[in-house]
PDB file of C-alpha atoms in Angstrom:
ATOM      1  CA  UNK T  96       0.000   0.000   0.000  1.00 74.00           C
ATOM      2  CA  UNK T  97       1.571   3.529  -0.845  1.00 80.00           C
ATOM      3  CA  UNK T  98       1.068   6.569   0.505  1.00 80.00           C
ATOM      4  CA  UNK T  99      -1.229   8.034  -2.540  1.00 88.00           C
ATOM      5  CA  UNK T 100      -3.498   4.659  -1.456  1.00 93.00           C
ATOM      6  CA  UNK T 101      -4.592   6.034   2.395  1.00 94.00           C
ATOM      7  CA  UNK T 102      -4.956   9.577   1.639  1.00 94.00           C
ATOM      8  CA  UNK T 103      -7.171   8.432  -1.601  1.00 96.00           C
ATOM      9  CA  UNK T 104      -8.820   5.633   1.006  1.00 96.00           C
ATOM     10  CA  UNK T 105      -9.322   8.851   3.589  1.00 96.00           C
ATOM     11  CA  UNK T 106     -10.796  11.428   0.882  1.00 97.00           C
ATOM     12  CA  UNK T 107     -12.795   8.963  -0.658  1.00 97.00           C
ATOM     13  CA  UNK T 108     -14.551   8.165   2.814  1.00 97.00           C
ATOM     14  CA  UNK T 109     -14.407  11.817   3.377  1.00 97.00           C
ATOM     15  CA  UNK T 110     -17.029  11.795   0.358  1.00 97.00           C
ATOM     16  CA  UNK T 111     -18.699   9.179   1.230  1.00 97.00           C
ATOM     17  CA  UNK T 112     -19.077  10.791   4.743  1.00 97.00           C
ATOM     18  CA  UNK T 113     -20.837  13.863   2.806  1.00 97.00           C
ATOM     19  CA  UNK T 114     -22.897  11.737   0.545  1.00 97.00           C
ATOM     20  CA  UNK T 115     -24.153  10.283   2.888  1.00 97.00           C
ATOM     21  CA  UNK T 116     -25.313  12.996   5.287  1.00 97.00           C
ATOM     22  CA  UNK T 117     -26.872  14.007   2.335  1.00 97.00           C
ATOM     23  CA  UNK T 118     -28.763  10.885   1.526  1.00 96.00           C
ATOM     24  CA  UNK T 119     -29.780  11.196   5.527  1.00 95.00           C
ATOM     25  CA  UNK T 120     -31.371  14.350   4.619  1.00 94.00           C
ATOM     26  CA  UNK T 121     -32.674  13.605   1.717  1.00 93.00           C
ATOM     27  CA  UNK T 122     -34.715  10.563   3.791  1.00 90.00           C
ATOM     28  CA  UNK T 123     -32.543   7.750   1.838  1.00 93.00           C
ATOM     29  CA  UNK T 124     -32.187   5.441   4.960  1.00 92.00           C
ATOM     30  CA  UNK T 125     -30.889   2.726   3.009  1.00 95.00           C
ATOM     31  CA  UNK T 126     -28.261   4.325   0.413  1.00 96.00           C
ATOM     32  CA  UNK T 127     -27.290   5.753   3.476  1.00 95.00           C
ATOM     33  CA  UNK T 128     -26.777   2.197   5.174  1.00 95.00           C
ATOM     34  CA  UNK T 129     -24.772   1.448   1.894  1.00 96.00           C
ATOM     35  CA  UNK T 130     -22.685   3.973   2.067  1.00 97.00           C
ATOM     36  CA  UNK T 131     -21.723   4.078   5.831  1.00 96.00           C
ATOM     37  CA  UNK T 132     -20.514   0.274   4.899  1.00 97.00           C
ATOM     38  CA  UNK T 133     -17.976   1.571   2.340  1.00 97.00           C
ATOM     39  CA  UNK T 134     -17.127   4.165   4.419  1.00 97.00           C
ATOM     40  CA  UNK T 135     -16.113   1.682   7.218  1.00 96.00           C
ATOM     41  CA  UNK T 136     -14.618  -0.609   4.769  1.00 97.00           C
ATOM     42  CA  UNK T 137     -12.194   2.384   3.312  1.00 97.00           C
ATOM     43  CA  UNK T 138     -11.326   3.347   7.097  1.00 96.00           C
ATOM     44  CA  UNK T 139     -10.538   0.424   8.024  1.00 96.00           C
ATOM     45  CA  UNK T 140      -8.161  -0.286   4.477  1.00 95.00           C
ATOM     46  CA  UNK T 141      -6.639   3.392   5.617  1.00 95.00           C
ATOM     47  CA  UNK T 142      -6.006   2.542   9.347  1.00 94.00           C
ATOM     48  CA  UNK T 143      -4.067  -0.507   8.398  1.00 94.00           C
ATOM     49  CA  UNK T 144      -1.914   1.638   6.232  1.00 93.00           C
ATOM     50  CA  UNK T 145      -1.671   4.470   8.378  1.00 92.00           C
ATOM     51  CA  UNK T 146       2.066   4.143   9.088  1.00 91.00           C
ATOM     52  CA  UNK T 147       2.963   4.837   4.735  1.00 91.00           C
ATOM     53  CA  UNK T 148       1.380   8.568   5.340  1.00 92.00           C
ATOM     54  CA  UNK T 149       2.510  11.279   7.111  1.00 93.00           C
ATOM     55  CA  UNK T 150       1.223  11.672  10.586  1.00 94.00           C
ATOM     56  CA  UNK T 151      -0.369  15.126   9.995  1.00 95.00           C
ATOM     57  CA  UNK T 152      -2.003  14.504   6.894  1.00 94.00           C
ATOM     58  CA  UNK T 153      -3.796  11.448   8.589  1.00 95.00           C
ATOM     59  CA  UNK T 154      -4.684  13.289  11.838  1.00 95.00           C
ATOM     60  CA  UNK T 155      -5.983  16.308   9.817  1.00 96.00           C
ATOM     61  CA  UNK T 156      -8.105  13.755   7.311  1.00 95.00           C
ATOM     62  CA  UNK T 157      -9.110  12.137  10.654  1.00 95.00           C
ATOM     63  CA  UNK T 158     -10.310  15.827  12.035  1.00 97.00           C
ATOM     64  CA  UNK T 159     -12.310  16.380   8.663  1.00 97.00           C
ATOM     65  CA  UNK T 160     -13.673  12.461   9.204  1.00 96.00           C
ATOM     66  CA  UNK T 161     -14.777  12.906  12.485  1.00 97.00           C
ATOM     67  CA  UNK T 162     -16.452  15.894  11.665  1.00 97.00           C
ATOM     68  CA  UNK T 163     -18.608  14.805   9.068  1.00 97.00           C
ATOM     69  CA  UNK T 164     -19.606  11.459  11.383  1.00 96.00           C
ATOM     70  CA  UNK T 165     -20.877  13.846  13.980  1.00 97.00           C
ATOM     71  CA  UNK T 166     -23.292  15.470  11.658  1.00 97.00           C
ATOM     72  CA  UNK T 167     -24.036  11.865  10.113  1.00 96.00           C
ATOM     73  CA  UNK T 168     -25.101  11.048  13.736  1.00 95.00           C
ATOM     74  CA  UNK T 169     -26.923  13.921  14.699  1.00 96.00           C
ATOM     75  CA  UNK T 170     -29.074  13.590  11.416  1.00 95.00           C
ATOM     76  CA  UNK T 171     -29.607  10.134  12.339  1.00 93.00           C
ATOM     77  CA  UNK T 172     -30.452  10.682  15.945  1.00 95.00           C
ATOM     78  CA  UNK T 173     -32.745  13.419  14.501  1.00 94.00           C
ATOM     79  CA  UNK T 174     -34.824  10.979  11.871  1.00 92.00           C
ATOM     80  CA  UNK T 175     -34.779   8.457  14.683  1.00 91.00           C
ATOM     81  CA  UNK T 176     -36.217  10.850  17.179  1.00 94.00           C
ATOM     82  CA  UNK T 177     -38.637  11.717  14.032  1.00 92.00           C
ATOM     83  CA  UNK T 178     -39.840   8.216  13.332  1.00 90.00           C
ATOM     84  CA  UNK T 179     -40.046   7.602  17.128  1.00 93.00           C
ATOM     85  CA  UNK T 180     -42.496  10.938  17.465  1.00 91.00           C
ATOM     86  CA  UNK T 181     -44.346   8.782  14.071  1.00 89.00           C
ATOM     87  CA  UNK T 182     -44.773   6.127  15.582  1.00 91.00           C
ATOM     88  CA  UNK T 183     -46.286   7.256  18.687  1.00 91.00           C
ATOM     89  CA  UNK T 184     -48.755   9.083  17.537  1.00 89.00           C
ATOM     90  CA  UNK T 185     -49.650   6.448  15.098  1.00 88.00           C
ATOM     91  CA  UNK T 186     -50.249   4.296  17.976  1.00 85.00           C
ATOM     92  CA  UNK T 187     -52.465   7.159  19.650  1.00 83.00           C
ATOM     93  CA  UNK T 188     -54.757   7.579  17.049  1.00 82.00           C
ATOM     94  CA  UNK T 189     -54.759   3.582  16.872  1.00 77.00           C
ATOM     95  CA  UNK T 190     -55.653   3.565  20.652  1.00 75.00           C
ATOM     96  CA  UNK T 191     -58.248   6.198  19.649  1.00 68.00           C
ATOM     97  CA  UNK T 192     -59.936   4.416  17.221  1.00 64.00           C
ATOM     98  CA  UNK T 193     -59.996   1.276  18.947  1.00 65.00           C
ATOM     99  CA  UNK T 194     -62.287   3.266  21.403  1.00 63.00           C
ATOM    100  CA  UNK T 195     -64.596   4.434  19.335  1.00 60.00           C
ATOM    101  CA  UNK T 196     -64.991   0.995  17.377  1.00 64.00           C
ATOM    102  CA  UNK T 197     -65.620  -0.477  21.204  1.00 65.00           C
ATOM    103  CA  UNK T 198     -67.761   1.796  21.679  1.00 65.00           C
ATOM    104  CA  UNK T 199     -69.733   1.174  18.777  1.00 63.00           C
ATOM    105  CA  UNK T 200     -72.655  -1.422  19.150  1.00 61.00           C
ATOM    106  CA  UNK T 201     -72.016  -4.902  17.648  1.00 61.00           C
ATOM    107  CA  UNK T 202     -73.274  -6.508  14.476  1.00 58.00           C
ATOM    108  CA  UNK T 203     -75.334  -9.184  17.002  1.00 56.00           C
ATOM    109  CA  UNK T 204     -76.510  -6.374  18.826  1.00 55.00           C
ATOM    110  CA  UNK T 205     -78.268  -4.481  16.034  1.00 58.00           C
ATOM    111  CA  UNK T 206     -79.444  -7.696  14.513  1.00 56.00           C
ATOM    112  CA  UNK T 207     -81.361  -8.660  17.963  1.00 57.00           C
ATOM    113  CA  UNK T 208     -82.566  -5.238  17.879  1.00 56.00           C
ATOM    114  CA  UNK T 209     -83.676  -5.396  14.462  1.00 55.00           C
ATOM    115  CA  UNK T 210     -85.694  -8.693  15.067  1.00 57.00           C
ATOM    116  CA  UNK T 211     -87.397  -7.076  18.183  1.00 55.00           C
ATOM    117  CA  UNK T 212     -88.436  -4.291  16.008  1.00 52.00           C
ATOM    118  CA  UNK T 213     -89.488  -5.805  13.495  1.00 50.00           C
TER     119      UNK T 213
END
């Protein structure tokens, strides 16, 4: 591995990092989960090579790295908190509805009634 290889393994996870936390954005859950992968995949190919680049250049890509996983997670924190709000209130209106259906008399019911009528 040469030294060209981790700082192309670091920029190109760099923009996957960005593509990313724009697919997160953009409500693309799964691309997303795609590219996180290859992002892994490339940090881990430039951490094993990490000693054939010079230690500033990887700290700095690092820096930029880090950066760009922090917004990554707060965006995903944010749809999670988003789907959680979803799903509660789906299961509100659910709860809701329920009532009102039990509240509602019963097709045996009206049918007795119906025969007592009529």
């Amino acid at each position: 591995m040469h030294t060209a290889e981790v700082e192309s393994y670091l920029d190109e996870a760099l923009d996957l990092g960005r593509l990313e936390l724009h697919m997160l954005t953009e409500g693309n859950i799964e691309q997303a989960e795609a590219l996180a992968n290859d992002r892994g995949r490339l940090l881990d190919m430039a951490w094993h090579g990490r000693g054939r680049i010079s230690q500033d250049i990887f700290l700095n890509k690092m820096e930029q790295l880090q950066s760009v996983h922090s917004q990554v997670s707060a965006e995903a924190r944010r749809l999670h908190k988003l789907l959680k709000d979803d799903l509660l209130r789906t299961r509100r209106q659910s709860q809701g509805y329920s009532g009102y259906r039990n509240s509602m008399p019963t097709a045996a019911s009206e049918a007795r009634f119906m025969q007592i009528k009529g």
